[in-house]
């Protein structure tokens, strides 16, 4: 089998993502059925929980907010052809810094607590991302691997803190930090729901990133470097500076997500703060085809999938890992579907002439 | 040398072996021009398949076969996407890792805490009695011995066979290889499948030899470390041994420090393998950039005859 170039069909391009997601769900149903789960019951819970009620929608938005931010944290460097697979670790560092400022400094109890912890979270995420950024910019070290490896280090750092120096003395030995003081908790914006200030900030980050990319000189440089690094170099653009700036911005976005989660959702530093928002951010960015506005739509879909996964755990006692399995399948099918829509498929045999040379 | 030091060296070989399998496999995939970032996912599914089959049949060798088959099956998904459909190889590999992580954790839940009769160490007659080297290298389990043979076989296949020449050509200049009558796609499919088989075997080593249990996410980033070690090894099987055992050494040392109660916090010791891998990657990158060697020229680039 091979793929051959053909005139791109607008219909195929529009239908491809929808058909791809349906294909992924069909493949997921086969895996579920093979492991003894009724796929219809599972998918029923997976859809009705997040999208079946007003409260469900509000909870979906709470899950979508960190996904928008991690999606943007992947998207921005990807526009420069850099792969930030470290949003998970940057998120965790944002949570660490936010919790640290909230619990252990006077700022955490002051009227300026909320801006302080958000700034701390963004700064920590940026710093965490600067390590791979500087290694890439100065020494040409592959950022894909280093950003990823630092996720493991960040998660161990959380463990170190909550099993060690930051463990709550009143926590009966559980690995939890003390609860964040009330002034450090992000306010709830919609009464009766958990929609908090972080959700609004995530939604504001979308036009902000879009504006940077389309309206500023910095964004122009990012796009030129992404399209044609050689041309950018000849035009006198500073690649190193741009790599470092873009990665720092990406880390700050993921760090903001971590600050929001620890302050508004979990209320303390603990394990399982993120069910993998950083990794899902990669899928968010890709499915959004690196367009900031589209991340909201994808994040709501995948946020709903996380919420549905929680419901599956409770109602059908299924592991949350099913969500990752489905996310992986969706990623596969979207990747394949894009290529099929772009090129179309033809089956052809290898020309005989090429085979003769070999004999 | 003190018995403790010899024990740490032997543990280093054991800890390095799963990474060695995965690194060897990824070397073949990348030498043919296909970057597969799904190693972590393939190792996890291999670990589960090997474990479940060992528990069900009582035969770890059948478990090994199942792990190899599972790794190969997953790698073929990546092959179809990246070779036939020419999708982005980084994205496809990441999808594979996310999928494999979720699949193994979903299917493996009922096997947590189940015991298995895995591979047991046995000394090789004669060789096992050599001082230091004997306990380090020749009082291990069958899979460690298999890894020695595989390193030699990989080196021979890459540098001393026609197929090895062809696959290196495919990874460097696919259009030239094609003009010579080499079926680029076929060679790449084969090499990606070898990568899948060896990642699966590396996973099975973790669940049936290194430990005899299944734990969610038990690879803990070893698949990614293998991808980094491929660069350190400059795509050479012999240097992969050095990288894998260095990683194993750091791992064994931090375990030894944990056990000997030095008071160093466990979670900081556990960071050592990842930090070490980053340091190694920096050193390796400086080396390859300076000497301009190693990286297959067509790595992560799809190939089609019409140039699209």
XYZ file of N, CA and C in Angstrom, chain A residues 132-342:
633
model
N 15.549 22.343 29.546
C 15.641 21.796 28.184
C 15.782 22.882 27.123
N 15.181 24.066 27.368
C 15.254 25.133 26.367
C 16.693 25.594 26.171
N 17.392 25.823 27.281
C 18.778 26.287 27.164
C 19.648 25.187 26.569
N 19.416 23.937 27.000
C 20.200 22.836 26.432
C 19.990 22.761 24.915
N 18.755 23.002 24.485
C 18.471 22.948 23.056
C 19.084 24.150 22.332
N 18.900 25.329 22.923
C 19.333 26.551 22.239
C 20.862 26.625 22.159
N 21.533 26.236 23.231
C 22.976 26.434 23.277
C 23.734 25.193 22.806
N 23.262 24.004 23.211
C 24.030 22.792 22.919
C 23.345 21.863 21.916
N 22.200 22.280 21.366
C 21.484 21.479 20.367
C 21.057 20.115 20.901
N 20.769 20.043 22.203
C 20.309 18.771 22.779
C 18.821 18.606 22.480
N 18.459 17.399 22.005
C 17.100 17.060 21.622
C 16.102 17.391 22.741
N 15.206 18.366 22.480
C 14.304 18.819 23.543
C 13.177 17.826 23.779
N 12.882 16.986 22.789
C 11.807 16.008 22.974
C 12.101 15.119 24.179
N 13.337 14.605 24.223
C 13.682 13.651 25.279
C 13.876 14.359 26.616
N 14.544 15.531 26.597
C 14.838 16.178 27.879
C 13.562 16.701 28.550
N 12.651 17.290 27.759
C 11.411 17.768 28.389
C 10.678 16.589 29.032
N 10.680 15.449 28.327
C 9.976 14.275 28.848
C 10.644 13.748 30.115
N 11.984 13.618 30.087
C 12.681 13.066 31.261
C 12.421 13.932 32.494
N 12.300 15.250 32.276
C 12.103 16.125 33.428
C 10.726 15.955 34.061
N 9.772 15.345 33.329
C 8.486 15.021 33.952
C 8.681 14.074 35.125
N 9.505 13.059 34.925
C 9.729 12.069 35.985
C 10.388 12.730 37.192
N 11.335 13.630 36.916
C 12.023 14.316 38.017
C 11.026 15.181 38.798
N 10.139 15.887 38.064
C 9.168 16.766 38.731
C 8.219 15.960 39.612
N 7.759 14.806 39.094
C 6.840 13.989 39.890
C 7.530 13.462 41.142
N 8.821 13.117 41.025
C 9.567 12.660 42.204
C 9.779 13.804 43.187
N 9.910 15.023 42.645
C 10.059 16.190 43.521
C 8.798 16.385 44.362
N 7.629 16.214 43.718
C 6.369 16.282 44.471
C 6.368 15.222 45.568
N 6.736 13.984 45.205
C 6.768 12.898 46.195
C 7.704 13.243 47.348
N 8.895 13.728 46.987
C 9.873 14.085 48.019
C 9.267 15.078 49.007
N 8.582 16.098 48.474
C 8.042 17.148 49.346
C 6.902 16.631 50.220
N 5.977 15.882 49.628
C 4.786 15.505 50.406
C 5.050 14.299 51.302
N 6.102 13.529 51.043
C 6.496 12.475 51.977
C 7.530 13.003 52.974
N 8.043 14.223 52.713
C 9.133 14.725 53.540
C 8.819 16.080 54.142
N 9.594 17.089 53.748
C 9.533 18.365 54.457
C 8.177 19.064 54.418
N 7.358 18.827 53.400
C 6.100 19.554 53.300
C 4.918 18.741 53.818
N 5.179 17.570 54.387
C 4.061 16.728 54.805
C 3.262 17.419 55.914
N 1.938 17.334 55.814
C 1.060 17.979 56.782
C 1.216 17.311 58.148
N 1.639 18.061 59.194
C 1.799 17.445 60.523
C 0.473 16.892 61.052
N -0.636 17.476 60.596
C -1.941 16.975 61.039
C -2.520 15.950 60.057
N -1.698 15.463 59.151
C -2.222 14.614 58.071
C -2.195 13.138 58.373
N -1.922 12.731 59.625
C -1.883 11.317 60.026
C -0.968 10.500 59.113
N 0.106 11.133 58.679
C 1.102 10.389 57.901
C 0.771 10.228 56.431
N -0.371 10.749 55.972
C -0.673 10.658 54.541
C 0.237 11.602 53.759
N 0.571 11.235 52.533
C 1.442 12.104 51.730
C 0.677 13.294 51.168
N 0.421 14.265 52.008
C -0.307 15.465 51.596
C 0.370 16.670 52.210
N 0.387 17.785 51.474
C 0.862 19.029 52.078
C -0.278 19.604 52.916
N 0.008 20.586 53.784
C -1.095 21.262 54.460
C -2.043 21.886 53.435
N -3.285 22.116 53.861
C -4.276 22.743 52.982
C -3.876 24.191 52.721
N -4.082 24.655 51.488
C -3.778 26.049 51.165
C -4.708 26.964 51.957
N -4.195 28.060 52.539
C -5.063 28.971 53.298
C -6.095 29.622 52.380
N -7.226 30.001 52.966
C -8.360 30.502 52.185
C -8.018 31.646 51.231
N -7.185 32.618 51.642
C -6.910 33.707 50.683
C -6.184 33.226 49.428
N -5.546 32.050 49.501
C -4.806 31.536 48.336
C -5.667 30.680 47.421
N -6.919 30.458 47.799
C -7.773 29.623 46.951
C -8.394 30.487 45.861
N -8.341 30.007 44.613
C -8.949 30.769 43.519
C -10.459 30.842 43.750
N -11.043 32.016 43.561
C -12.488 32.141 43.803
C -13.310 31.370 42.775
N -14.460 30.860 43.221
C -15.423 30.233 42.311
C -16.205 31.345 41.616
N -16.322 31.250 40.315
C -16.955 32.332 39.550
C -18.450 32.101 39.372
N -18.859 30.837 39.240
C -20.275 30.539 39.026
C -20.780 29.773 40.247
N -21.647 30.393 41.052
C -22.114 29.717 42.270
C -22.787 28.383 41.935
N -22.574 27.417 42.793
C -23.190 26.110 42.564
C -22.364 25.193 41.685
N -21.268 25.701 41.123
C -20.382 24.868 40.316
C -18.971 24.999 40.884
N -18.008 24.318 40.250
C -16.617 24.491 40.650
C -15.845 25.351 39.640
N -16.574 26.043 38.760
C -15.900 26.880 37.759
C -15.188 28.030 38.474
N -13.872 28.025 38.374
C -13.072 28.954 39.174
C -12.324 29.931 38.278
N -11.618 30.846 38.940
C -10.893 31.889 38.211
C -9.935 31.294 37.176
N -9.355 30.123 37.502
C -8.409 29.498 36.575
C -9.049 29.141 35.239
N -10.337 28.796 35.254
C -11.033 28.481 34.005
C -11.074 29.727 33.132
N -11.412 30.860 33.760
C -11.469 32.116 33.003
C -10.089 32.486 32.470
N -9.048 32.277 33.307
C -7.696 32.623 32.854
C -7.273 31.735 31.676
N -7.654 30.464 31.729
C -7.329 29.565 30.619
C -7.989 30.042 29.338
N -9.268 30.464 29.468
C -9.974 30.930 28.266
C -9.394 32.252 27.767
N -8.855 33.066 28.692
C -8.218 34.322 28.271
C -6.859 34.068 27.622
N -6.214 32.979 28.036
C -4.898 32.672 27.470
C -4.997 32.360 25.978
N -6.156 31.859 25.559
C -6.309 31.480 24.147
C -6.175 32.693 23.219
N -7.017 33.756 23.404
C -6.817 34.925 22.535
C -5.452 35.585 22.752
N -4.915 35.482 23.971
C -3.600 36.080 24.203
C -2.532 35.402 23.336
N -2.530 34.056 23.346
C -1.547 33.336 22.531
C -1.804 33.593 21.051
N -3.086 33.613 20.661
C -3.411 33.876 19.260
C -2.914 35.255 18.850
N -3.097 36.240 19.739
C -2.665 37.603 19.415
C -1.149 37.680 19.304
N -0.459 36.989 20.220
C 1.006 36.986 20.133
C 1.439 36.435 18.781
N 0.799 35.333 18.365
C 1.232 34.677 17.129
C 0.919 35.507 15.894
N -0.245 36.198 15.893
C -0.647 36.862 14.652
C -0.381 38.357 14.644
N -0.260 38.980 15.829
C -0.201 40.436 15.846
C 1.142 41.012 16.266
N 2.045 40.200 16.759
C 3.278 40.779 17.282
C 4.471 40.376 16.423
N 5.538 41.143 16.575
C 6.759 40.828 15.851
C 7.334 39.490 16.335
N 7.209 39.259 17.675
C 7.691 38.002 18.233
C 6.975 36.812 17.578
N 5.626 36.956 17.471
C 4.849 35.893 16.848
C 5.236 35.689 15.394
N 5.506 36.798 14.721
C 5.943 36.711 13.327
C 7.245 35.915 13.230
N 8.174 36.209 14.142
C 9.439 35.475 14.123
C 9.215 33.986 14.386
N 8.323 33.693 15.362
C 8.028 32.286 15.668
C 7.536 31.576 14.406
N 6.620 32.228 13.693
C 6.032 31.566 12.523
C 7.054 31.422 11.400
N 7.886 32.426 11.224
C 8.902 32.322 10.154
C 9.903 31.214 10.487
N 10.339 31.184 11.762
C 11.294 30.146 12.148
C 10.678 28.768 11.939
N 9.382 28.645 12.282
C 8.715 27.361 12.109
C 8.589 26.962 10.658
N 8.306 27.946 9.792
C 8.118 27.631 8.372
C 9.438 27.409 7.670
N 10.434 28.190 8.024
C 11.690 28.106 7.284
C 12.844 28.649 8.133
N 13.463 27.772 8.922
C 14.517 28.227 9.838
C 15.680 28.914 9.116
N 15.993 28.440 7.935
C 17.125 29.035 7.211
C 16.817 30.484 6.822
N 15.593 30.676 6.294
C 15.192 32.028 5.923
C 15.223 32.942 7.142
N 14.765 32.402 8.288
C 14.740 33.203 9.510
C 16.156 33.619 9.895
N 17.096 32.682 9.744
C 18.481 32.985 10.119
C 19.043 34.065 9.193
N 18.757 33.940 7.896
C 19.257 34.939 6.951
C 18.645 36.306 7.212
N 17.386 36.283 7.705
C 16.722 37.554 8.002
C 17.216 38.162 9.306
N 18.151 37.472 9.952
C 18.753 38.034 11.155
C 17.992 37.738 12.422
N 17.081 36.773 12.383
C 16.324 36.445 13.595
C 17.195 35.589 14.518
N 17.058 35.868 15.812
C 17.892 35.186 16.799
C 17.196 33.885 17.219
N 17.658 32.764 16.681
C 17.001 31.487 16.956
C 17.099 31.109 18.420
N 18.296 31.297 19.000
C 18.496 30.906 20.393
C 17.551 31.646 21.319
N 17.494 32.972 21.116
C 16.650 33.782 21.969
C 15.194 33.327 21.840
N 14.774 33.062 20.600
C 13.391 32.653 20.386
C 13.086 31.297 20.996
N 14.022 30.368 20.898
C 13.807 29.054 21.517
C 13.579 29.227 23.010
N 14.461 30.022 23.644
C 14.378 30.176 25.096
C 13.089 30.894 25.496
N 12.739 31.947 24.759
C 11.525 32.698 25.093
C 10.264 31.855 24.921
N 10.207 31.138 23.808
C 9.003 30.353 23.526
C 8.836 29.231 24.548
N 9.938 28.573 24.878
C 9.841 27.481 25.855
C 9.488 28.023 27.238
N 10.043 29.183 27.585
C 9.702 29.762 28.888
C 8.216 30.103 28.932
N 7.703 30.669 27.846
C 6.277 30.995 27.797
C 5.444 29.725 27.913
N 5.881 28.676 27.228
C 5.151 27.406 27.295
C 5.146 26.870 28.723
N 6.306 26.909 29.374
C 6.388 26.435 30.748
C 5.497 27.241 31.669
N 5.428 28.568 31.420
C 4.584 29.416 32.254
C 3.110 29.046 32.097
N 2.688 28.734 30.864
C 1.292 28.346 30.635
C 0.965 27.057 31.388
N 1.868 26.064 31.294
C 1.626 24.801 31.996
C 1.698 25.020 33.509
N 2.623 25.894 33.944
C 2.726 26.188 35.376
C 1.466 26.845 35.914
N 0.850 27.694 35.090
C -0.418 28.319 35.480
C -1.486 27.248 35.692
N -1.496 26.250 34.803
C -2.451 25.149 34.970
C -2.224 24.449 36.306
N -0.947 24.219 36.663
C -0.648 23.539 37.924
C -1.073 24.371 39.121
N -0.826 25.691 39.054
C -1.234 26.571 40.149
C -2.748 26.532 40.315
N -3.473 26.547 39.190
C -4.928 26.493 39.243
C -5.424 25.186 39.856
N -4.810 24.066 39.455
C -5.269 22.776 39.983
C -5.054 22.689 41.487
N -3.856 23.099 41.952
C -3.560 22.918 43.370
C -4.385 23.894 44.210
N -4.671 25.061 43.643
C -5.371 26.072 44.442
C -6.886 25.892 44.388
N -7.420 25.559 43.229
C -8.879 25.534 43.085
C -9.460 24.128 43.178
N -8.717 23.107 42.791
C -9.307 21.763 42.704
C -8.893 20.884 43.879
N -7.583 20.643 44.046
C -7.169 19.713 45.101
C -7.022 20.422 46.449
N -6.645 21.709 46.419
C -6.521 22.459 47.667
C -5.261 22.166 48.443
N -4.476 21.194 48.015
C -3.202 20.891 48.661
C -2.315 20.168 47.660
N -1.013 20.168 47.928
C -0.107 19.428 47.054
C -0.259 17.951 47.387
N -0.511 17.135 46.377
C -0.711 15.699 46.600
C -0.436 14.947 45.306
N -0.377 13.621 45.422
C -0.208 12.813 44.208
C -1.498 12.850 43.399
N -1.393 12.601 42.112
C -2.579 12.544 41.288
C -3.217 13.900 41.067
N -2.421 14.944 41.257
C -2.892 16.308 41.028
C -3.369 16.482 39.596
N -2.671 15.825 38.694
C -3.042 15.861 37.291
C -3.143 14.424 36.807
N -4.252 14.076 36.143
C -4.348 12.717 35.607
C -3.578 12.566 34.300
N -2.634 13.451 34.045
C -1.894 13.388 32.792
C -2.263 14.526 31.850
N -2.690 15.660 32.417
C -3.072 16.804 31.578
C -1.947 17.208 30.628
N -0.698 17.098 31.086
C 0.423 17.515 30.254
C 0.552 16.661 28.997
N 0.368 15.351 29.162
C 0.466 14.467 27.995
C -0.722 14.677 27.070
N -1.913 14.835 27.675
C -3.101 15.051 26.851
C -2.981 16.373 26.088
N -2.234 17.330 26.667
C -2.014 18.598 25.978
C -1.391 18.414 24.597
N -0.556 17.357 24.462
C 0.039 17.075 23.154
C -1.060 16.767 22.146
N -2.030 15.948 22.587
C -3.127 15.582 21.686
C -4.001 16.799 21.415
N -4.215 17.611 22.447
C -5.020 18.830 22.259
C -4.397 19.698 21.166
N -3.089 19.929 21.281
C -2.416 20.798 20.307
C -2.502 20.204 18.904
N -2.297 18.882 18.814
C -2.281 18.268 17.487
C -3.667 18.274 16.862
N -4.687 17.898 17.658
C -6.048 17.870 17.114
C -6.514 19.273 16.745
N -6.005 20.275 17.455
C -6.361 21.653 17.136
C -5.557 22.153 15.933
N -4.717 21.294 15.377
C -3.848 21.655 14.248
C -3.074 22.943 14.526
N -2.659 23.094 15.767
C -1.829 24.207 16.221
C -2.526 25.565 16.079
N -3.863 25.564 16.052
C -4.607 26.825 16.087
C -5.112 27.053 17.511
N -4.721 28.172 18.147
C -5.099 28.394 19.546
C -6.597 28.272 19.791
N -7.422 28.891 18.940
C -8.864 28.900 19.211
C -9.421 27.479 19.250
N -8.889 26.615 18.410
C -9.428 25.255 18.335
C -9.093 24.439 19.580
N -8.079 24.879 20.360
C -7.741 24.096 21.553
C -8.925 24.033 22.518
N -9.765 25.089 22.541
C -10.889 25.102 23.488
C -11.829 23.943 23.179
N -12.178 23.813 21.912
C -13.099 22.754 21.498
C -12.522 21.378 21.843
N -11.250 21.150 21.472
C -10.635 19.843 21.715
C -10.515 19.591 23.214
N -10.153 20.643 23.965
C -9.978 20.471 25.409
C -11.312 20.121 26.067
N -12.410 20.691 25.598
C -13.715 20.350 26.163
C -14.024 18.877 25.879
N -13.741 18.429 24.650
C -13.986 17.024 24.305
C -13.157 16.084 25.182
N -11.844 16.371 25.274
C -10.969 15.473 26.024
C -11.157 15.643 27.527
N -11.536 16.858 27.955
C -11.873 17.057 29.361
C -13.104 16.232 29.730
N -14.079 16.205 28.814
C -15.255 15.374 29.025
C -14.887 13.904 29.122
N -13.899 13.506 28.325
C -13.446 12.111 28.369
C -12.854 11.776 29.742
N -12.086 12.727 30.322
C -11.534 12.499 31.669
C -12.664 12.381 32.691
N -13.657 13.292 32.566
C -14.770 13.271 33.516
C -15.549 11.966 33.378
N -15.808 11.569 32.116
C -16.477 10.287 31.887
C -15.669 9.131 32.453
N -14.347 9.247 32.373
C -13.487 8.200 32.928
C -13.658 8.079 34.433
N -13.783 9.230 35.103
C -14.054 9.202 36.543
C -15.360 8.462 36.824
N -16.375 8.747 35.979
C -17.677 8.107 36.175
C -17.564 6.592 35.954
N -16.783 6.189 34.964
C -16.587 4.760 34.699
C -15.962 4.059 35.895
N -15.021 4.754 36.543
C -14.374 4.174 37.720
C -15.400 3.870 38.791
N -16.360 4.798 38.958
C -17.330 4.654 40.042
C -18.424 3.661 39.645
N -18.995 3.840 38.434
C -20.173 3.045 38.096
C -19.803 1.636 37.618
N -18.780 1.509 36.788
C -18.451 0.193 36.233
C -17.131 -0.359 36.797
N -16.525 0.348 37.735
C -15.255 -0.076 38.338
C -14.162 -0.305 37.291
N -14.179 0.554 36.287
C -13.152 0.430 35.248
C -11.997 1.364 35.579
N -10.770 0.971 35.209
C -9.626 1.845 35.500
C -9.640 3.100 34.631
N -9.119 4.183 35.181
C -9.048 5.449 34.455
C -8.155 5.297 33.225
N -7.302 4.269 33.246
C -6.372 4.062 32.129
C -7.099 3.867 30.805
N -8.370 3.438 30.864
C -9.145 3.303 29.628
C -9.173 4.625 28.876
N -9.177 5.722 29.630
C -9.192 7.050 29.001
C -7.927 7.254 28.163
N -6.769 6.843 28.714
C -5.523 7.005 27.948
C -5.530 6.122 26.715
N -6.055 4.898 26.886
C -6.137 4.001 25.751
C -6.950 4.655 24.642
N -8.119 5.219 25.014
C -8.958 5.872 24.012
C -8.269 7.101 23.422
N -7.570 7.873 24.272
C -6.850 9.049 23.761
C -5.790 8.632 22.735
N -5.074 7.555 23.053
C -4.060 7.064 22.118
C -4.686 6.654 20.800
N -5.823 5.951 20.882
C -6.512 5.523 19.658
C -6.974 6.736 18.849
N -7.538 7.741 19.553
C -7.992 8.937 18.834
C -6.808 9.585 18.115
N -5.686 9.662 18.815
C -4.465 10.252 18.213
C -4.052 9.465 16.959
N -4.017 8.133 17.079
C -3.668 7.284 15.922
C -4.589 7.567 14.737
N -5.891 7.521 15.018
C -6.849 7.622 13.918
C -6.829 9.017 13.300
N -6.627 10.038 14.126
C -6.570 11.392 13.569
C -5.323 11.539 12.693
N -4.193 10.999 13.166
C -2.964 11.059 12.369
C -3.153 10.359 11.029
N -3.719 9.160 11.089
C -3.932 8.411 9.853
C -4.956 9.089 8.970
N -6.044 9.563 9.587
C -7.119 10.184 8.821
C -6.658 11.429 8.080
N -5.828 12.245 8.766
C -5.281 13.450 8.117
C -4.525 13.103 6.849
N -3.690 12.063 6.979
C -2.846 11.700 5.836
C -3.702 11.161 4.696
N -4.714 10.354 5.045
C -5.573 9.800 4.007
C -6.343 10.912 3.312
N -6.831 11.881 4.106
C -7.583 12.978 3.502
C -6.675 13.812 2.601
N -5.401 13.915 2.992
C -4.479 14.759 2.238
C -4.029 14.083 0.946
